[in-house]
CSV table of C-alpha atoms in Angstrom, one decimal:
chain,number,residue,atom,x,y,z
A,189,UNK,CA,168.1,-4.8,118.4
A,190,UNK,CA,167.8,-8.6,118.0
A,191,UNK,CA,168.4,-11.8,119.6
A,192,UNK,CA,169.4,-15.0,118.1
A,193,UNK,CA,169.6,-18.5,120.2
A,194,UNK,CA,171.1,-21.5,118.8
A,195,UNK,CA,170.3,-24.7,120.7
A,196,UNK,CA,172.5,-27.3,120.3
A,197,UNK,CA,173.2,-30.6,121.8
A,198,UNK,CA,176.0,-29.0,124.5
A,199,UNK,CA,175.1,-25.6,124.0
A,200,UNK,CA,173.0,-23.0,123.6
A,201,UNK,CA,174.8,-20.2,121.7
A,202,UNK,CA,173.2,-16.3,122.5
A,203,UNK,CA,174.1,-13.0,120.6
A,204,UNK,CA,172.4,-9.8,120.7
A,205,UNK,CA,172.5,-7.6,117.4
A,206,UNK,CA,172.4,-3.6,116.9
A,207,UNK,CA,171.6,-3.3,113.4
A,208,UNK,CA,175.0,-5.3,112.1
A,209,UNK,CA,177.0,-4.4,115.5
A,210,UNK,CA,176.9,-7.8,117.7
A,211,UNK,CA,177.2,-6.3,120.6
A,212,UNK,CA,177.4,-9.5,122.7
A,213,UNK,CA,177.7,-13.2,122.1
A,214,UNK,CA,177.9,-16.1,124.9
A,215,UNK,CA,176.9,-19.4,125.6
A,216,UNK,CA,174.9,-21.3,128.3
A,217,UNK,CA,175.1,-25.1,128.7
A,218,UNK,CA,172.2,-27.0,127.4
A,219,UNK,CA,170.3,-28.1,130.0
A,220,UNK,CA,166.8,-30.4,129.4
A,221,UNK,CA,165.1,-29.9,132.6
A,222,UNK,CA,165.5,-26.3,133.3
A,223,UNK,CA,162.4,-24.0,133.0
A,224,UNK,CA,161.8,-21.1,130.7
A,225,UNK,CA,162.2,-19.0,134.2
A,226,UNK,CA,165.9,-20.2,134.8
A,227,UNK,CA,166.6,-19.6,131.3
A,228,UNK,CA,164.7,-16.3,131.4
A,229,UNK,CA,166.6,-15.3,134.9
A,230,UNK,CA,170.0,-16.2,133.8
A,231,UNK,CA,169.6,-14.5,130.8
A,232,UNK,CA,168.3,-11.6,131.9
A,233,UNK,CA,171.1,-11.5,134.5
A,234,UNK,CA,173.9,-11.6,131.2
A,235,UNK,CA,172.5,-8.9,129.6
A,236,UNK,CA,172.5,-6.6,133.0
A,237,UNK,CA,176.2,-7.4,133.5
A,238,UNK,CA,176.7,-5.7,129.8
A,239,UNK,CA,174.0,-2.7,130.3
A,240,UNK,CA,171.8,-4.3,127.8
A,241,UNK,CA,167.8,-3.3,128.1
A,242,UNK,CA,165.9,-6.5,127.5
A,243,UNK,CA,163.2,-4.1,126.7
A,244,UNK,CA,165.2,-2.2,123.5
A,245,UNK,CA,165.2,-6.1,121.9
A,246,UNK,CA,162.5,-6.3,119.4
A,247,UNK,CA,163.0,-9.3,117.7
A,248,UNK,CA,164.6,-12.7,117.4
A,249,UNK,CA,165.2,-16.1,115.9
A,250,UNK,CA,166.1,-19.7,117.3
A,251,UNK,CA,167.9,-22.4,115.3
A,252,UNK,CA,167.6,-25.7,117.3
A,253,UNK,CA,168.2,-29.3,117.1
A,254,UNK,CA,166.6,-30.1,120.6
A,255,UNK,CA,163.2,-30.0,119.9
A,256,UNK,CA,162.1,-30.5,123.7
A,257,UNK,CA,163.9,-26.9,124.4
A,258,UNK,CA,161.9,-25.2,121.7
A,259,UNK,CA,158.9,-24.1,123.6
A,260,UNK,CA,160.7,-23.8,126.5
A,261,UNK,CA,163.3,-21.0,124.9
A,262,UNK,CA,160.2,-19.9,122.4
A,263,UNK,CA,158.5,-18.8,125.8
A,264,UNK,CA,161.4,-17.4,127.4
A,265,UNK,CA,161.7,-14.7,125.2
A,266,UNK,CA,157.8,-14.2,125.2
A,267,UNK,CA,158.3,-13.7,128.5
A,268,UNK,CA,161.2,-12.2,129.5
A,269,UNK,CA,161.7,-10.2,126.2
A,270,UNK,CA,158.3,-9.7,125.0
A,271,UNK,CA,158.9,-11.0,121.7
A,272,UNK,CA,157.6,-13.7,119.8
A,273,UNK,CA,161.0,-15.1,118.2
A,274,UNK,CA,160.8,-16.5,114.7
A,275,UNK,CA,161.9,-20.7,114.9
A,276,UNK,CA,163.6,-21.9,112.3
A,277,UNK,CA,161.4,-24.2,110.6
A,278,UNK,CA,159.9,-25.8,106.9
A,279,UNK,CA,158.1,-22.2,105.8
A,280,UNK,CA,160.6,-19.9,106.9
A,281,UNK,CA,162.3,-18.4,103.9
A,282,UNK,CA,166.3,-19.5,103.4
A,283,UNK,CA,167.1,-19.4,100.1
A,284,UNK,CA,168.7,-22.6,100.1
A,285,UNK,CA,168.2,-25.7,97.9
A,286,UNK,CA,168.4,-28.8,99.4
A,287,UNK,CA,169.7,-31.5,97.2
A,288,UNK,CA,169.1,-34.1,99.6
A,289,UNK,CA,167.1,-37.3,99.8
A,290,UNK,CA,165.1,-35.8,102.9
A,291,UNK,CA,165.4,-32.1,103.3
A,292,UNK,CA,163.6,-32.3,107.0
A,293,UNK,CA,166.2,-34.8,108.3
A,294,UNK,CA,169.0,-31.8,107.6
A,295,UNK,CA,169.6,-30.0,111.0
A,296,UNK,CA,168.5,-26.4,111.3
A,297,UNK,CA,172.3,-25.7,112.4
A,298,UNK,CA,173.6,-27.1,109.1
A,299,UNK,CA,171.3,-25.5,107.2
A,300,UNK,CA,172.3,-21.4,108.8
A,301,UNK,CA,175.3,-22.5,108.6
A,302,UNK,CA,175.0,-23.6,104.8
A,303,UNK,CA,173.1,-20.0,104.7
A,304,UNK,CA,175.7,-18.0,106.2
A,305,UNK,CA,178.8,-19.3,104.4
A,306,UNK,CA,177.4,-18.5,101.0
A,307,UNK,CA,176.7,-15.4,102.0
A,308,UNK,CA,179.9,-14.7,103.5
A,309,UNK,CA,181.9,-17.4,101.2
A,310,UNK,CA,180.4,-17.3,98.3
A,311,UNK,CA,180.7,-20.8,96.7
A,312,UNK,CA,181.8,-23.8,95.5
A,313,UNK,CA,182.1,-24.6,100.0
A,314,UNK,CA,183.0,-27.2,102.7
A,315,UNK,CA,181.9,-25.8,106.0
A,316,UNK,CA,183.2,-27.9,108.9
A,317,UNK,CA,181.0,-27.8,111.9
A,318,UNK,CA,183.4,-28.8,115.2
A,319,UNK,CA,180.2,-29.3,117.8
A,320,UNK,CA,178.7,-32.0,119.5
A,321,UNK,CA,179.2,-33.9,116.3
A,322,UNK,CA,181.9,-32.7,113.3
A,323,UNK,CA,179.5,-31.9,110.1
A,324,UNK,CA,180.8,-31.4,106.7
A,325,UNK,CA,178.7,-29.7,104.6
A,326,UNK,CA,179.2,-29.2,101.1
A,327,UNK,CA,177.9,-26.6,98.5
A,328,UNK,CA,178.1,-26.5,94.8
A,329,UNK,CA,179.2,-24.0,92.8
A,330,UNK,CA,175.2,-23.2,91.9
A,331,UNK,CA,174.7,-22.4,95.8
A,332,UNK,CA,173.2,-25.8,96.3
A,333,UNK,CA,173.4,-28.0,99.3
A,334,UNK,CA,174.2,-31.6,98.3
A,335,UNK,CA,175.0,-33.1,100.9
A,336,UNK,CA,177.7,-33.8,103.6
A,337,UNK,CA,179.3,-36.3,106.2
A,338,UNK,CA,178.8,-36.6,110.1
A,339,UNK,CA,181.4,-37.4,112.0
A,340,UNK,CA,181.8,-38.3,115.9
A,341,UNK,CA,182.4,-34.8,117.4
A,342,UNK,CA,186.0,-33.7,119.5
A,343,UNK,CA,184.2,-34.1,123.1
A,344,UNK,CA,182.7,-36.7,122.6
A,345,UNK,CA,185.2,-39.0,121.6
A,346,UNK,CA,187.5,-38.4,124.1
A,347,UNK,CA,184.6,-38.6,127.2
A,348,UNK,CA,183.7,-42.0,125.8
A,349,UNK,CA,187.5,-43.1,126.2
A,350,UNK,CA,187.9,-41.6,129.1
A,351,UNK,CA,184.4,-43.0,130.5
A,352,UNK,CA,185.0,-46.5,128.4
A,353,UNK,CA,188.6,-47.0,130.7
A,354,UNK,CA,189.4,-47.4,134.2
A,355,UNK,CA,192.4,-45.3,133.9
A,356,UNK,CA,192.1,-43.1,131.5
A,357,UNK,CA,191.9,-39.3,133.1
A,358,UNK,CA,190.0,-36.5,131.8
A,359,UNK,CA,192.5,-33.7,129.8
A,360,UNK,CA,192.4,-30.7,128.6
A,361,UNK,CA,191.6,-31.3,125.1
A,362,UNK,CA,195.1,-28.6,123.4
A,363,UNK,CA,197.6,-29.2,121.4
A,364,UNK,CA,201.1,-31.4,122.7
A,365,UNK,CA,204.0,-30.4,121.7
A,366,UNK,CA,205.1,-33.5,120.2
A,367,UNK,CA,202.9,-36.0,118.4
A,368,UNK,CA,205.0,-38.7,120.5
A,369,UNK,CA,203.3,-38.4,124.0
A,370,UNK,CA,205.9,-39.0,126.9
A,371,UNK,CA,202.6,-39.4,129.4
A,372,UNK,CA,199.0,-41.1,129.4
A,373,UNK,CA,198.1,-37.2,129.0
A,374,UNK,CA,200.1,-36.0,126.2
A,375,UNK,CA,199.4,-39.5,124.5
A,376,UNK,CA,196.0,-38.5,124.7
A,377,UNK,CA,196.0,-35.0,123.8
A,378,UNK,CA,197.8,-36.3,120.5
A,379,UNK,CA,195.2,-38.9,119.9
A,380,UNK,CA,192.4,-36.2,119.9
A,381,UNK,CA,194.1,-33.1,117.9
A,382,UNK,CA,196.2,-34.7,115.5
A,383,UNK,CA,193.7,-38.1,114.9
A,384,UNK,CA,191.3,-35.7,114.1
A,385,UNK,CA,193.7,-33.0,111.9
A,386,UNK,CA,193.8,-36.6,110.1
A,387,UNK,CA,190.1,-37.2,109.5
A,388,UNK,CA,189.6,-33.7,108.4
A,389,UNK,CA,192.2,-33.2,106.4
A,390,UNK,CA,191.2,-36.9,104.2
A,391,UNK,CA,187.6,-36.0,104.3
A,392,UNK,CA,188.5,-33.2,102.6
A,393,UNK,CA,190.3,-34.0,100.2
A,394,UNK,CA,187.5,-36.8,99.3
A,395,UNK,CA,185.1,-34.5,99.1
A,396,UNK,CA,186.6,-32.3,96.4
A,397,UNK,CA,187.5,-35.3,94.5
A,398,UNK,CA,184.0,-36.0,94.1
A,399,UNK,CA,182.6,-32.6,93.5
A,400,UNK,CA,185.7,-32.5,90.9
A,401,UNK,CA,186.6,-29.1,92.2
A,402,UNK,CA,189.8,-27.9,93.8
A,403,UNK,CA,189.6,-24.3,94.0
A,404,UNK,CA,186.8,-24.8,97.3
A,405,UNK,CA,186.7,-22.4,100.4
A,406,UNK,CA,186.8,-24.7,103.2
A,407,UNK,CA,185.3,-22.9,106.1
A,408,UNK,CA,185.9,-24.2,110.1
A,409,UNK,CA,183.3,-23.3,112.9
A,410,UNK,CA,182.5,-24.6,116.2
A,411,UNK,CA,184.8,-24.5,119.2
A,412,UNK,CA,187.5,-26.6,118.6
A,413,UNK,CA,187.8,-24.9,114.8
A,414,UNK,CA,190.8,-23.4,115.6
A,415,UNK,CA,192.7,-26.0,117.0
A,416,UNK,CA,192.4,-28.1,114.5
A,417,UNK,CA,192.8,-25.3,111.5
A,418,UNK,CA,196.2,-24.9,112.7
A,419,UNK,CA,197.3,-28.3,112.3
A,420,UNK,CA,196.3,-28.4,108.8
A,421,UNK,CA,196.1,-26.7,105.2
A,422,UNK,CA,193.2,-27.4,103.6
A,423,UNK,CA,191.0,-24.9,105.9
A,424,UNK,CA,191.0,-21.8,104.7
A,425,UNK,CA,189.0,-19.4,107.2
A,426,UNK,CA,188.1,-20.4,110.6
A,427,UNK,CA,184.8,-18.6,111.5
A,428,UNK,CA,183.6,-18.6,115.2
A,429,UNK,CA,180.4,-16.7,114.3
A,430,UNK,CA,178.9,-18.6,111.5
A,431,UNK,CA,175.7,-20.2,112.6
A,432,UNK,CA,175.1,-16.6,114.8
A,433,UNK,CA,175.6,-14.5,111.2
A,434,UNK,CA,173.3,-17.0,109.9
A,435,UNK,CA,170.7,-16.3,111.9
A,436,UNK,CA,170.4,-12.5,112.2
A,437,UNK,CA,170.7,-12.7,107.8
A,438,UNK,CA,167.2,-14.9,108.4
A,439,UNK,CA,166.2,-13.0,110.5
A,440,UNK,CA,166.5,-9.7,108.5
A,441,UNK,CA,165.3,-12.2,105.5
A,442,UNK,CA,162.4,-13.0,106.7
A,443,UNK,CA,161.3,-9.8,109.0
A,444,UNK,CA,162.0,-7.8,105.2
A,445,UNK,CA,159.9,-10.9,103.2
A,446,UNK,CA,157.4,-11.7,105.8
């Protein structure tokens, strides 16, 4: 049994493996200034509710891209687990080229995700990333990374309209039934979804333009994937578990290599 944390930006993303059973997944709000105690009690507290043995995990791996949390979480599972969780990092085996100018400015997120969606994919890819920022991450047909864009991420946007306004309310960010909003709500809602359906659905078909390839699998992750794979065509699997995936594959990579 194995645990794999994914700290990002918002979120930290937890799931627990049996062999390939995930047997739980969930997700705690990123938080700078809490201890590796709080983490360790709240976790600790999740995996009671589901009759899961913090002692039967023997291993784990973190993917992060908030390098203040990392000894913080690394200790937690010392800890509270008595592991000593492997952290993705330059020297822990991927199999992934980077075709990059600077491999170490690519973030360890893109890079399971990059991992996974080979893996799971195959390639030529796209792999759309809707998290604190939206990351497109494109694969050649050789299995090489070569590149991507980064885009201003769902939440975001809309809390700096909201928080850049006087009158501007906070919405639930869903899909309206119309793209002609009869309220400040609605107009909003259709601002969001379908203004970024939009950016999506043109970077897309950039992108493939100048990889010169048309038959690519465009994969969507993150948590507003699915709201946004159902306004458009060119997506062709929305996967919630990625970057998780991702991580127990290096995992086993790396415990099998190692």
């Amino acid at each position: 049994m194995i645990i794999c944390l994914d700290i990002g930006n918002t979120n930290i993303k937890y799931a627990v493996f049996n062999g390939d059973n995930l047997l739980i997944s969930f997700r705690v709000a990123t938080e700078h200034k809490k201890t590796s105690d709080e983490y360790g009690g709240q976790l600790l507290s999740i995996l009671g509710n589901n009759k899961i043995n913090a002692s039967d995990i023997k291993g784990g791996i973190i993917s992060s891209v908030v390098p203040q949390l990392d000894y913080t979480l690394e200790k937690m599972c010392r800890v509270y687990l008595g592991i000593k969780p492997l952290l993705l990092a330059p020297g822990l085996k991927t199999g992934l080229n980077l075709k990059v100018d600077n491999a170490k400015e690519v973030g360890a997120d893109r890079v399971v995700n990059n991992v996974a969606g080979v893996k799971k994919y195959g390639c030529p890819l796209i792999i759309i990333d809707f998290g604190t920022a939206t990351t497109f991450n494109v694969v050649d047909r050789k299995g090489e990374f070569i590149g991507g864009v980064i885009a201003p991420g769902i939440k975001g946007s809309l809390d700096s309209l909201v928080n850049g306004t006087a009158k501007l309310p906070r919405v639930e960010i869903e899909r309206p039934a119309n793209v002609i909003g009869k309220n400040t709500v609605t107009n909003m809602q259709s601002g969001i979804v379908f203004g970024f359906a939009g950016l999506v659905e043109y970077i897309v078909k950039k992108i493939k333009r100048e990889m010169k390839e048309e038959n690519v699998t465009v994969v969507a992750t993150g948590g507003f994937s699915e709201i946004i794979a159902k306004e458009i065509s060119c997506i062709d699997k929305v996967d919630k578990f990625l970057t998780l995936d991702g991580l127990k594959y290096l995992y086993n990579l790396n415990e099998t290599e190692g």
